[in-house]
Amino acid sequence: MRRKLFAANWKMNLTPSEGRSLLAALRAHLDPDAATLARDREVLVAPAFLAIPAAAQALAGSAIALGAQNMHFEAKGAFTGEVSAAMLRYFGVSHVIVGHSERRHLFGESDESVGRRAAAVAAARMTPIVCVGETAAQHDAGHTLEVVLRQLQHGLALIAPEQATTAVIAYEPVWAIGTGRTATPEQAQSVHGAIRSVLDDRFGNPVAAAIRILYGGSVTEENVDSLMAKPDIDGALVGGASLKADSFARIVRAKLQQG
Ligand code: PEP
């Protein structure tokens, strides 16, 4: 049984002190039930880089893991504006989002660069969260699977089977991100099922069955239960609704089927 993963992507929001306050509030919601929740779910927050040190302090002693929103694939050097694996690991970062659609579409990250980032995250013994997802135009033209599966192949191209078990995929249709227009559970499940079968072809069954596939795109406390009821939806990557402690805590407390 895969434990669900609920991951908060704060994007370019929250200063270190705002992040600290949000995490104190989130802990007040979740810490009392941490042991029960941990049986079938994990929680992760990915602050902006500069808020990571404050978040690491605010999360000390909690079950909530610390993530980052991106990472460069080189270990060090002349890469202005980038951060390395060692810099993130220094603060206890355990998961790194790579290939978010905002990185791809606003900052020109290529499929190939996403694959190199994912491999560097895994090589540094952190968990890559590899994001894939089609734009509205690609969706409307019926190209969803072609786009998503191409991004998936490139994103995992340099990941070895022994590293893949802990890798996480996030299916985030671009038309659903920040728009309030969520994919239906059926739409999401059909893409997640296709992703799972590609993972199966590439890594074989025990590995493919262990990989978590998150859904992201306007997840809220209202729609999370029905999404989580689908067999291949293993958690959520949450943007807007993760910026309020009570909303995110309610998402984390989604009703899960007994598995
Ligand atoms: C995201 O950007 O990863 C995301 C899912 O955002 P939102 O929840 O706001 O749609």
Short mmCIF file of C-alpha atoms and ligand atoms in Angstrom, two decimals:
data_model
loop_
_atom_site.label_atom_id
_atom_site.label_comp_id
_atom_site.label_asym_id
_atom_site.label_seq_id
_atom_site.Cartn_x
_atom_site.Cartn_y
_atom_site.Cartn_z
CA MET A 1 0.00 0.00 0.00
CA ARG A 2 1.48 3.34 -1.10
CA ARG A 3 1.30 6.05 1.54
CA LYS A 4 -0.34 9.15 0.13
CA LEU A 5 1.88 12.22 -0.15
CA PHE A 6 0.43 15.69 0.34
CA ALA A 7 2.93 18.25 -0.85
CA ALA A 8 2.64 22.03 -0.54
CA ASN A 9 4.23 24.15 -3.25
CA TRP A 10 4.43 27.68 -1.87
CA LYS A 11 5.92 29.01 -5.13
CA MET A 12 7.19 32.63 -4.81
CA ASN A 13 5.08 33.33 -1.73
CA LEU A 14 5.80 33.78 1.97
CA THR A 15 8.84 35.44 3.50
CA PRO A 16 10.80 33.46 6.11
CA SER A 17 8.73 34.92 8.95
CA GLU A 18 5.43 34.35 7.12
CA GLY A 19 6.51 30.81 6.39
CA ARG A 20 7.40 30.25 10.04
CA SER A 21 3.94 31.44 11.12
CA LEU A 22 2.19 29.24 8.59
CA LEU A 23 4.17 26.21 9.71
CA ALA A 24 3.42 26.90 13.37
CA ALA A 25 -0.27 26.97 12.49
CA LEU A 26 0.00 23.85 10.34
CA ARG A 27 1.76 21.99 13.14
CA ALA A 28 -0.96 23.06 15.58
CA HIS A 29 -3.47 21.40 13.22
CA LEU A 30 -1.51 18.23 12.44
CA ASP A 31 0.92 17.46 15.28
CA PRO A 32 -1.72 16.13 17.70
CA ASP A 33 -2.60 13.37 15.18
CA ALA A 34 0.84 12.95 13.66
CA ALA A 35 1.17 9.27 14.55
CA THR A 36 -2.26 8.36 13.16
CA LEU A 37 -1.78 10.39 10.01
CA ALA A 38 1.65 8.87 9.42
CA ARG A 39 0.13 5.42 9.03
CA ASP A 40 -1.13 6.17 5.55
CA ARG A 41 0.12 9.62 4.55
CA GLU A 42 3.13 11.89 4.42
CA VAL A 43 3.22 15.68 4.40
CA LEU A 44 5.76 17.89 2.70
CA VAL A 45 6.20 21.65 2.31
CA ALA A 46 8.31 23.27 -0.40
CA PRO A 47 9.03 26.93 0.47
CA ALA A 48 10.94 29.39 -1.69
CA PHE A 49 14.71 28.91 -1.31
CA LEU A 50 15.19 31.83 1.08
CA ALA A 51 12.48 30.58 3.42
CA ILE A 52 14.01 27.09 3.66
CA PRO A 53 16.31 27.79 6.65
CA ALA A 54 13.44 29.29 8.68
CA ALA A 55 11.16 26.43 7.63
CA ALA A 56 13.78 23.88 8.69
CA GLN A 57 13.82 25.42 12.17
CA ALA A 58 10.03 25.62 12.32
CA LEU A 59 9.73 21.95 11.37
CA ALA A 60 12.27 20.62 13.88
CA GLY A 61 10.83 17.58 15.63
CA SER A 62 7.82 17.36 13.32
CA ALA A 63 6.84 14.64 10.86
CA ILE A 64 6.44 17.22 8.08
CA ALA A 65 9.20 16.90 5.48
CA LEU A 66 10.98 19.81 3.84
CA GLY A 67 11.13 20.22 0.06
CA ALA A 68 12.52 22.63 -2.50
CA GLN A 69 10.93 23.90 -5.70
CA ASN A 70 13.89 23.32 -8.00
CA MET A 71 17.59 22.42 -8.07
CA HIS A 72 20.43 22.61 -10.56
CA PHE A 73 22.02 19.42 -11.83
CA GLU A 74 25.63 20.53 -11.48
CA ALA A 75 27.29 20.28 -8.09
CA LYS A 76 28.78 23.79 -8.18
CA GLY A 77 30.12 26.46 -10.52
CA ALA A 78 29.16 29.39 -12.69
CA PHE A 79 25.36 28.96 -12.70
CA THR A 80 24.06 32.33 -11.54
CA GLY A 81 20.72 32.13 -9.77
CA GLU A 82 20.76 28.37 -9.24
CA VAL A 83 21.16 26.22 -6.11
CA SER A 84 22.88 22.87 -5.69
CA ALA A 85 22.03 19.60 -3.99
CA ALA A 86 24.57 20.22 -1.21
CA MET A 87 22.99 23.62 -0.43
CA LEU A 88 19.56 22.04 -0.07
CA ARG A 89 20.75 19.02 1.86
CA TYR A 90 22.51 21.34 4.33
CA PHE A 91 19.08 22.46 5.54
CA GLY A 92 17.57 18.99 5.61
CA VAL A 93 15.68 19.15 2.34
CA SER A 94 14.52 15.64 1.42
CA HIS A 95 12.38 16.21 -1.70
CA VAL A 96 12.87 18.46 -4.73
CA ILE A 97 10.21 19.41 -7.28
CA VAL A 98 11.62 19.39 -10.81
CA GLY A 99 10.01 20.32 -14.11
CA HIS A 100 7.10 22.27 -12.66
CA SER A 101 5.13 23.71 -15.58
CA GLU A 102 6.00 27.24 -14.43
CA ARG A 103 9.70 26.32 -14.73
CA ARG A 104 9.09 24.81 -18.16
CA HIS A 105 6.86 27.53 -19.59
CA LEU A 106 8.06 30.71 -17.85
CA PHE A 107 11.74 29.85 -17.52
CA GLY A 108 12.33 27.68 -20.55
CA GLU A 109 13.40 24.47 -18.84
CA SER A 110 13.61 21.68 -21.38
CA ASP A 111 12.64 18.02 -21.03
CA GLU A 112 16.34 17.19 -21.09
CA SER A 113 17.20 19.64 -18.30
CA VAL A 114 14.36 18.27 -16.18
CA GLY A 115 15.78 14.76 -16.62
CA ARG A 116 19.23 15.93 -15.54
CA ARG A 117 17.77 17.72 -12.50
CA ALA A 118 15.79 14.65 -11.47
CA ALA A 119 18.88 12.45 -11.75
CA ALA A 120 20.98 14.89 -9.71
CA VAL A 121 18.32 14.97 -6.98
CA ALA A 122 18.25 11.17 -6.83
CA ALA A 123 22.05 10.94 -6.91
CA ALA A 124 22.12 13.23 -3.87
CA ARG A 125 19.78 10.79 -2.09
CA MET A 126 16.80 13.11 -2.12
CA THR A 127 13.44 12.38 -3.71
CA PRO A 128 12.71 14.00 -7.07
CA ILE A 129 9.10 15.03 -7.66
CA VAL A 130 8.98 15.07 -11.45
CA CYS A 131 6.14 17.20 -12.77
CA VAL A 132 4.45 16.51 -16.08
CA GLY A 133 1.34 17.98 -17.65
CA GLU A 134 -0.18 19.25 -20.86
CA THR A 135 -1.30 22.78 -21.70
CA ALA A 136 -4.92 23.68 -22.45
CA ALA A 137 -4.18 23.77 -26.18
CA GLN A 138 -2.53 20.34 -26.07
CA HIS A 139 -5.44 19.01 -24.01
CA ASP A 140 -8.03 20.39 -26.42
CA ALA A 141 -6.13 18.96 -29.39
CA GLY A 142 -6.21 15.48 -27.80
CA HIS A 143 -2.45 15.36 -27.21
CA THR A 144 -2.49 14.84 -23.45
CA LEU A 145 -0.93 11.40 -23.30
CA GLU A 146 1.62 12.10 -26.00
CA VAL A 147 2.89 15.18 -24.09
CA VAL A 148 2.73 13.70 -20.61
CA LEU A 149 4.41 10.44 -21.56
CA ARG A 150 7.17 12.24 -23.47
CA GLN A 151 7.87 14.44 -20.44
CA LEU A 152 7.84 11.34 -18.24
CA GLN A 153 10.34 9.44 -20.42
CA HIS A 154 12.74 12.39 -20.41
CA GLY A 155 12.18 13.15 -16.74
CA LEU A 156 13.16 9.62 -15.73
CA ALA A 157 15.69 8.96 -18.50
CA LEU A 158 18.71 9.04 -16.18
CA ILE A 159 17.11 7.42 -13.13
CA ALA A 160 18.18 3.86 -12.33
CA PRO A 161 15.58 1.28 -11.21
CA GLU A 162 16.99 1.22 -7.67
CA GLN A 163 16.51 4.99 -7.44
CA ALA A 164 13.08 4.92 -9.03
CA THR A 165 11.22 3.28 -6.14
CA THR A 166 11.33 6.47 -4.10
CA ALA A 167 10.79 8.85 -7.03
CA VAL A 168 7.49 10.71 -7.22
CA ILE A 169 5.64 11.82 -10.36
CA ALA A 170 3.21 14.74 -10.26
CA TYR A 171 0.62 14.95 -13.02
CA GLU A 172 -0.36 18.59 -13.20
CA PRO A 173 -2.45 19.61 -16.21
CA VAL A 174 -1.39 23.20 -16.90
CA TRP A 175 -5.01 24.19 -17.54
CA ALA A 176 -5.86 23.18 -13.97
CA ILE A 177 -3.03 24.99 -12.16
CA GLY A 178 -4.25 28.04 -10.30
CA THR A 179 -7.41 28.19 -12.42
CA GLY A 180 -9.98 26.61 -10.14
CA ARG A 181 -10.65 24.14 -12.98
CA THR A 182 -9.69 20.74 -11.56
CA ALA A 183 -9.37 17.62 -13.68
CA THR A 184 -12.18 15.22 -12.85
CA PRO A 185 -11.09 12.18 -10.83
CA GLU A 186 -11.79 10.08 -13.96
CA GLN A 187 -9.65 12.31 -16.21
CA ALA A 188 -6.80 12.27 -13.70
CA GLN A 189 -7.05 8.50 -13.13
CA SER A 190 -6.89 7.81 -16.84
CA VAL A 191 -3.61 9.76 -17.16
CA HIS A 192 -2.23 8.30 -13.92
CA GLY A 193 -3.04 4.79 -15.17
CA ALA A 194 -1.14 5.48 -18.41
CA ILE A 195 1.81 6.82 -16.40
CA ARG A 196 1.77 3.70 -14.23
CA SER A 197 1.87 1.44 -17.26
CA VAL A 198 4.87 3.32 -18.73
CA LEU A 199 6.60 2.98 -15.35
CA ASP A 200 5.82 -0.72 -15.45
CA ASP A 201 7.37 -1.10 -18.92
CA ARG A 202 10.45 0.82 -17.85
CA PHE A 203 11.11 -0.49 -14.33
CA GLY A 204 9.00 -3.65 -13.93
CA ASN A 205 6.23 -4.33 -11.49
CA PRO A 206 7.45 -4.02 -7.92
CA VAL A 207 9.16 -0.70 -8.68
CA ALA A 208 6.31 0.75 -10.74
CA ALA A 209 3.81 -0.23 -8.05
CA ALA A 210 5.85 1.60 -5.41
CA ILE A 211 6.18 4.93 -7.26
CA ARG A 212 3.75 7.59 -6.07
CA ILE A 213 1.86 9.57 -8.71
CA LEU A 214 0.43 12.82 -7.33
CA TYR A 215 -2.28 14.92 -8.91
CA GLY A 216 -1.89 18.71 -8.93
CA GLY A 217 -4.12 21.47 -10.23
CA SER A 218 -6.62 23.38 -8.10
CA VAL A 219 -6.82 20.72 -5.40
CA THR A 220 -8.99 21.92 -2.53
CA GLU A 221 -10.53 20.47 0.58
CA GLU A 222 -13.76 20.09 -1.43
CA ASN A 223 -12.38 17.95 -4.25
CA VAL A 224 -9.54 16.06 -2.57
CA ASP A 225 -11.57 13.09 -1.29
CA SER A 226 -12.92 12.13 -4.69
CA LEU A 227 -9.48 12.45 -6.30
CA MET A 228 -7.85 10.32 -3.59
CA ALA A 229 -10.45 7.59 -4.10
CA LYS A 230 -8.90 6.69 -7.47
CA PRO A 231 -6.47 3.77 -7.43
CA ASP A 232 -3.51 5.49 -9.08
CA ILE A 233 -3.80 8.89 -7.39
CA ASP A 234 -1.31 8.71 -4.56
CA GLY A 235 -1.53 12.20 -3.14
CA ALA A 236 -1.61 15.81 -4.21
CA LEU A 237 0.72 18.65 -5.08
CA VAL A 238 -1.06 21.73 -3.81
CA GLY A 239 -0.32 25.36 -4.71
CA GLY A 240 -2.87 28.02 -3.77
CA ALA A 241 -4.67 26.03 -1.07
CA SER A 242 -1.38 25.29 0.69
CA LEU A 243 -0.90 28.96 1.59
CA LYS A 244 -3.50 28.74 4.34
CA ALA A 245 -2.72 26.37 7.19
CA ASP A 246 -6.33 25.34 7.81
CA SER A 247 -7.05 24.63 4.12
CA PHE A 248 -3.90 22.60 3.66
CA ALA A 249 -4.48 20.73 6.93
CA ARG A 250 -7.97 19.78 5.73
CA ILE A 251 -6.50 18.53 2.45
CA VAL A 252 -3.96 16.45 4.38
CA ARG A 253 -6.85 14.96 6.35
CA ALA A 254 -8.53 13.74 3.15
CA LYS A 255 -10.72 10.70 3.54
CA LEU A 256 -8.71 7.71 2.35
CA GLN A 257 -10.01 4.30 1.39
CA GLN A 258 -8.73 1.42 3.47
CA GLY A 259 -6.15 -0.31 1.31
C1 PEP B 1 0.99 23.84 -8.54
O1 PEP B 1 1.40 24.87 -9.04
O2 PEP B 1 1.78 22.90 -8.32
C2 PEP B 1 -0.44 23.77 -8.22
C3 PEP B 1 -0.97 22.58 -8.19
O3 PEP B 1 -1.11 24.94 -8.00
P1 PEP B 1 -2.67 25.10 -7.61
O4 PEP B 1 -2.96 24.11 -6.52
O5 PEP B 1 -2.78 26.51 -7.11
O6 PEP B 1 -3.44 24.83 -8.82
#
